[in-house]
Short mmCIF file of C-alpha atoms in Angstrom, two decimals:
data_model
loop_
_atom_site.label_atom_id
_atom_site.label_comp_id
_atom_site.label_asym_id
_atom_site.label_seq_id
_atom_site.Cartn_x
_atom_site.Cartn_y
_atom_site.Cartn_z
CA MET I 1 -23.77 -4.41 -6.48
CA ASP I 2 -25.63 -1.34 -7.84
CA ASP I 3 -23.62 1.86 -8.29
CA ALA I 4 -25.26 3.79 -5.41
CA PRO I 5 -24.76 1.12 -2.70
CA ARG I 6 -21.25 0.43 -4.00
CA PHE I 7 -20.40 4.14 -3.81
CA ALA I 8 -21.77 4.37 -0.26
CA GLU I 9 -19.78 1.29 0.74
CA MET I 10 -16.59 2.76 -0.68
CA ILE I 11 -17.13 6.04 1.19
CA SER I 12 -17.57 4.05 4.40
CA LYS I 13 -14.36 2.12 3.78
CA ILE I 14 -12.41 5.28 2.94
CA ALA I 15 -13.59 6.90 6.18
CA HIS I 16 -12.44 3.80 8.04
CA GLU I 17 -8.99 4.01 6.41
CA LEU I 18 -8.62 7.68 7.39
CA ARG I 19 -9.86 7.27 10.95
CA SER I 20 -6.85 5.30 12.21
CA PRO I 21 -4.06 7.77 11.30
CA LEU I 22 -6.29 10.73 12.23
CA THR I 23 -6.91 9.27 15.68
CA SER I 24 -3.18 8.72 16.14
CA ILE I 25 -2.33 12.28 15.07
CA LYS I 26 -4.96 13.74 17.39
CA GLY I 27 -3.89 11.59 20.33
CA PHE I 28 -0.16 12.27 20.10
CA SER I 29 -0.53 15.99 19.37
CA ALA I 30 -3.02 16.48 22.23
CA THR I 31 -0.67 14.67 24.61
CA LEU I 32 2.21 16.93 23.62
CA VAL I 33 0.11 20.08 24.01
CA LYS I 34 -1.14 19.12 27.48
CA ARG I 35 1.97 17.43 28.89
CA TRP I 36 4.91 18.92 26.99
CA ASP I 37 7.08 19.40 30.10
CA ARG I 38 6.68 15.79 31.20
CA PHE I 39 8.60 14.36 28.23
CA THR I 40 12.25 14.32 27.31
CA ASP I 41 13.45 15.72 23.99
CA GLU I 42 13.86 12.18 22.69
CA GLN I 43 10.27 11.28 23.61
CA ARG I 44 8.95 14.44 22.00
CA PHE I 45 10.88 13.62 18.83
CA GLN I 46 9.34 10.12 18.77
CA PHE I 47 5.85 11.61 19.13
CA VAL I 48 6.45 14.10 16.32
CA GLU I 49 7.96 11.37 14.13
CA THR I 50 4.82 9.26 14.60
CA ILE I 51 2.59 12.25 13.82
CA ASN I 52 4.59 12.92 10.66
CA ALA I 53 4.37 9.28 9.53
CA ASP I 54 0.60 9.20 10.07
CA ALA I 55 0.17 12.51 8.24
CA ASP I 56 2.10 11.01 5.31
CA ARG I 57 -0.17 7.97 5.45
CA MET I 58 -3.27 10.18 5.30
CA GLY I 59 -1.82 12.04 2.35
CA ARG I 60 -1.20 8.76 0.54
CA ILE I 61 -4.76 7.59 1.21
CA VAL I 62 -6.20 10.84 -0.15
CA SER I 63 -3.98 10.58 -3.24
CA GLU I 64 -5.13 7.00 -3.80
CA VAL I 65 -8.79 7.95 -3.41
CA LEU I 66 -8.33 10.63 -6.06
CA ASP I 67 -6.70 8.03 -8.33
CA LEU I 68 -9.61 5.68 -7.71
CA ALA I 69 -12.10 8.41 -8.63
CA ARG I 70 -10.18 9.12 -11.85
CA LEU I 71 -10.00 5.42 -12.70
CA GLU I 72 -13.74 4.97 -12.14
CA THR I 73 -14.58 7.96 -14.37
CA GLY I 74 -12.03 7.28 -17.12
CA ARG I 75 -9.96 10.41 -16.36
CA PHE I 76 -6.87 8.65 -15.05
CA GLU I 77 -3.48 9.42 -16.61
CA LEU I 78 -0.10 7.77 -16.10
CA HIS I 79 3.21 9.57 -16.46
CA PRO I 80 5.67 6.69 -16.93
CA THR I 81 9.44 7.00 -16.93
CA LEU I 82 12.30 4.57 -16.28
CA VAL I 83 11.96 4.30 -12.50
CA ASP I 84 14.59 3.09 -10.03
CA VAL I 85 12.76 0.07 -8.60
CA GLY I 86 15.05 -0.29 -5.58
CA ALA I 87 14.37 3.28 -4.49
CA VAL I 88 10.60 2.76 -4.82
CA LEU I 89 10.75 -0.44 -2.75
CA ALA I 90 12.73 1.31 -0.01
CA SER I 91 10.32 4.25 0.06
CA GLY I 92 7.28 1.97 0.14
CA VAL I 93 8.65 0.09 3.14
CA GLN I 94 9.85 3.21 4.96
CA GLY I 95 6.37 4.71 4.69
CA HIS I 96 5.09 2.06 7.11
CA SER I 97 7.92 2.22 9.63
CA ALA I 98 5.51 3.36 12.37
CA LEU I 99 3.28 0.28 12.00
CA PRO I 100 3.73 -2.49 14.59
CA GLY I 101 5.57 -5.30 12.86
CA ALA I 102 7.28 -3.09 10.28
CA GLU I 103 10.66 -4.12 11.66
CA ARG I 104 10.07 -7.60 10.18
CA VAL I 105 10.24 -6.28 6.61
CA ALA I 106 13.45 -7.06 4.74
CA ILE I 107 14.26 -5.66 1.29
CA ASP I 108 16.40 -7.41 -1.26
CA ARG I 109 17.16 -4.13 -2.97
CA PRO I 110 18.23 -4.52 -6.61
CA ASP I 111 20.97 -2.24 -7.91
CA GLY I 112 20.26 -0.49 -11.19
CA LEU I 113 16.94 -2.24 -11.87
CA LYS I 114 14.53 -0.03 -13.81
CA ALA I 115 10.84 -0.37 -14.66
CA TRP I 116 8.71 1.61 -17.10
CA ALA I 117 6.23 3.04 -14.62
CA ASP I 118 4.69 6.09 -13.03
CA ALA I 119 6.93 6.50 -9.98
CA GLU I 120 4.20 7.79 -7.65
CA ARG I 121 1.70 5.10 -8.62
CA LEU I 122 4.30 2.34 -8.41
CA GLY I 123 4.98 3.62 -4.91
CA HIS I 124 1.28 3.22 -4.11
CA ILE I 125 1.32 -0.35 -5.42
CA VAL I 126 4.31 -1.34 -3.32
CA SER I 127 3.04 0.52 -0.25
CA ASN I 128 -0.37 -1.16 -0.37
CA LEU I 129 1.11 -4.64 -0.69
CA VAL I 130 3.66 -4.06 2.08
CA GLU I 131 0.98 -2.66 4.41
CA ASN I 132 -1.22 -5.66 3.62
CA ALA I 133 1.60 -8.05 4.52
CA ILE I 134 2.36 -6.27 7.80
CA LYS I 135 -1.27 -6.18 8.90
CA PHE I 136 -1.98 -9.82 8.13
CA SER I 137 1.14 -11.47 9.56
CA ASP I 138 1.64 -11.47 13.31
CA ASP I 139 5.20 -12.77 13.14
CA GLY I 140 7.76 -14.13 10.73
CA PRO I 141 9.70 -12.26 8.07
CA ILE I 142 8.19 -10.20 5.26
CA ARG I 143 10.39 -10.28 2.17
CA VAL I 144 10.26 -7.59 -0.50
CA SER I 145 12.30 -8.22 -3.63
CA ALA I 146 12.53 -7.44 -7.35
CA ARG I 147 14.40 -8.73 -10.38
CA ARG I 148 14.38 -8.62 -14.17
CA ASP I 149 12.25 -11.37 -15.74
CA GLY I 150 12.57 -11.22 -19.53
CA ASP I 151 10.98 -8.00 -20.71
CA ARG I 152 9.29 -7.54 -17.33
CA VAL I 153 10.24 -6.51 -13.82
CA ARG I 154 9.08 -8.99 -11.19
CA ILE I 155 8.28 -7.58 -7.75
CA GLU I 156 7.47 -10.00 -4.91
CA ILE I 157 6.05 -9.35 -1.44
CA ALA I 158 6.01 -12.55 0.64
CA ASP I 159 4.82 -13.05 4.21
CA GLU I 160 4.28 -15.92 6.63
CA GLY I 161 0.96 -14.66 7.94
CA LEU I 162 -2.70 -15.66 8.00
CA GLY I 163 -2.95 -16.69 4.38
CA ILE I 164 -6.02 -16.43 2.17
CA ALA I 165 -8.86 -18.93 1.93
CA ASP I 166 -9.55 -20.45 -1.49
CA GLU I 167 -13.08 -19.04 -1.53
CA GLN I 168 -11.72 -15.49 -1.16
CA MET I 169 -9.38 -15.71 -4.14
CA PRO I 170 -11.92 -14.98 -6.93
CA THR I 171 -12.98 -11.66 -5.35
CA LEU I 172 -9.67 -10.67 -3.75
CA PHE I 173 -9.14 -7.68 -6.06
CA SER I 174 -12.78 -6.79 -6.72
CA GLY I 175 -13.26 -4.07 -4.11
CA PRO I 176 -15.00 -3.74 -0.74
CA ALA I 177 -17.28 -6.48 0.47
CA PRO I 178 -20.96 -5.59 0.95
CA ALA I 179 -21.91 -4.33 4.40
CA GLY I 180 -21.72 -7.22 6.83
CA GLY I 181 -19.50 -9.24 4.52
CA ALA I 182 -16.21 -10.75 5.54
CA ALA I 183 -13.18 -8.54 5.32
CA THR I 184 -10.63 -9.38 2.68
CA PRO I 185 -6.91 -9.64 3.48
CA SER I 186 -6.55 -5.98 2.49
CA GLY I 187 -8.69 -4.90 5.45
CA THR I 188 -11.31 -2.72 3.80
CA GLY I 189 -10.91 -4.29 0.37
CA LEU I 190 -10.00 -0.96 -1.23
CA GLY I 191 -6.23 -1.41 -1.12
CA LEU I 192 -6.01 -4.49 -3.29
CA TYR I 193 -8.73 -3.23 -5.64
CA LEU I 194 -6.85 0.01 -6.31
CA THR I 195 -3.57 -1.90 -6.56
CA ARG I 196 -4.95 -4.12 -9.32
CA ARG I 197 -6.41 -1.14 -11.19
CA LEU I 198 -3.07 0.69 -11.07
CA ILE I 199 -1.21 -2.40 -12.26
CA ASP I 200 -3.70 -2.85 -15.11
CA ALA I 201 -3.11 0.77 -16.11
CA HIS I 202 0.61 -0.02 -16.39
CA ASP I 203 -0.11 -2.98 -18.69
CA GLY I 204 1.06 -5.22 -15.86
CA THR I 205 -0.28 -8.22 -13.98
CA ILE I 206 -0.63 -9.31 -10.36
CA GLU I 207 -0.82 -12.87 -9.07
CA VAL I 208 -1.09 -14.33 -5.59
CA THR I 209 -0.38 -17.74 -4.12
CA SER I 210 -1.39 -18.46 -0.55
CA GLU I 211 -1.93 -21.14 2.04
CA LEU I 212 -3.98 -20.66 5.19
CA GLY I 213 -1.78 -20.34 8.24
CA LYS I 214 1.41 -20.23 6.18
CA GLY I 215 1.31 -16.93 4.35
CA SER I 216 0.97 -15.34 0.93
CA VAL I 217 3.14 -14.27 -1.97
CA PHE I 218 2.03 -11.40 -4.21
CA VAL I 219 3.82 -11.12 -7.54
CA VAL I 220 3.63 -7.98 -9.69
CA LEU I 221 4.92 -7.98 -13.27
CA LEU I 222 5.50 -4.62 -14.95
CA PRO I 223 7.15 -3.55 -18.22
CA ALA I 224 10.92 -3.18 -17.87
CA ASP I 225 11.38 -0.89 -20.85
CA ALA I 226 9.56 1.91 -22.64
CA PRO I 227 7.32 0.84 -25.54
CA ALA I 228 9.13 0.87 -28.87
CA ASP I 229 7.14 3.90 -30.11
CA ASP I 230 8.17 5.87 -26.99
CA ASP I 231 11.91 5.47 -27.55
#
């Protein structure tokens, strides 16, 4: 794809990603403004909680778009530290608590496990993969786990959802499909593309195994320790 059509396609996909939380925020806030007295305090709190979650989601999308722009122009910088992986997993899951199906996510939270990573960007990686699993599995558990694997930290997100066709695998992380093309399991195609780019920037890898109708397992491997010259 030439640069200009690819850029236009990405803008279209980004607008699509932003439209859903913006519509939710507008709908719930307008309902509260017009019908405040008709709701109990508990109902109002639920509305505000949903608005807050969708605002957080929009903020994350904007942050990721800025990262994507920096990656595409070579101006991207990581700020790695020894990150508490369990805390990042919990935050990544909690960020999607308002999504239908989020209650199916279970975390095997590791105690004391650290990874050499940029905490914010690792959060984006986990969040994108968890959101992907929720959106593309109608039922069944979604398992999020992490463990030490040699000199790497292994993070797994497994679902029992739609699965991925073999013909989609080669382009799964390559970005949005051309206009009229089939959607990838990441919805717009931007989520998995950015996820791979962020993992590459961490000197990590991502792999996926999948079977149609039975689900998918995404495995992320990241450095567990700081490079020797950073000690």
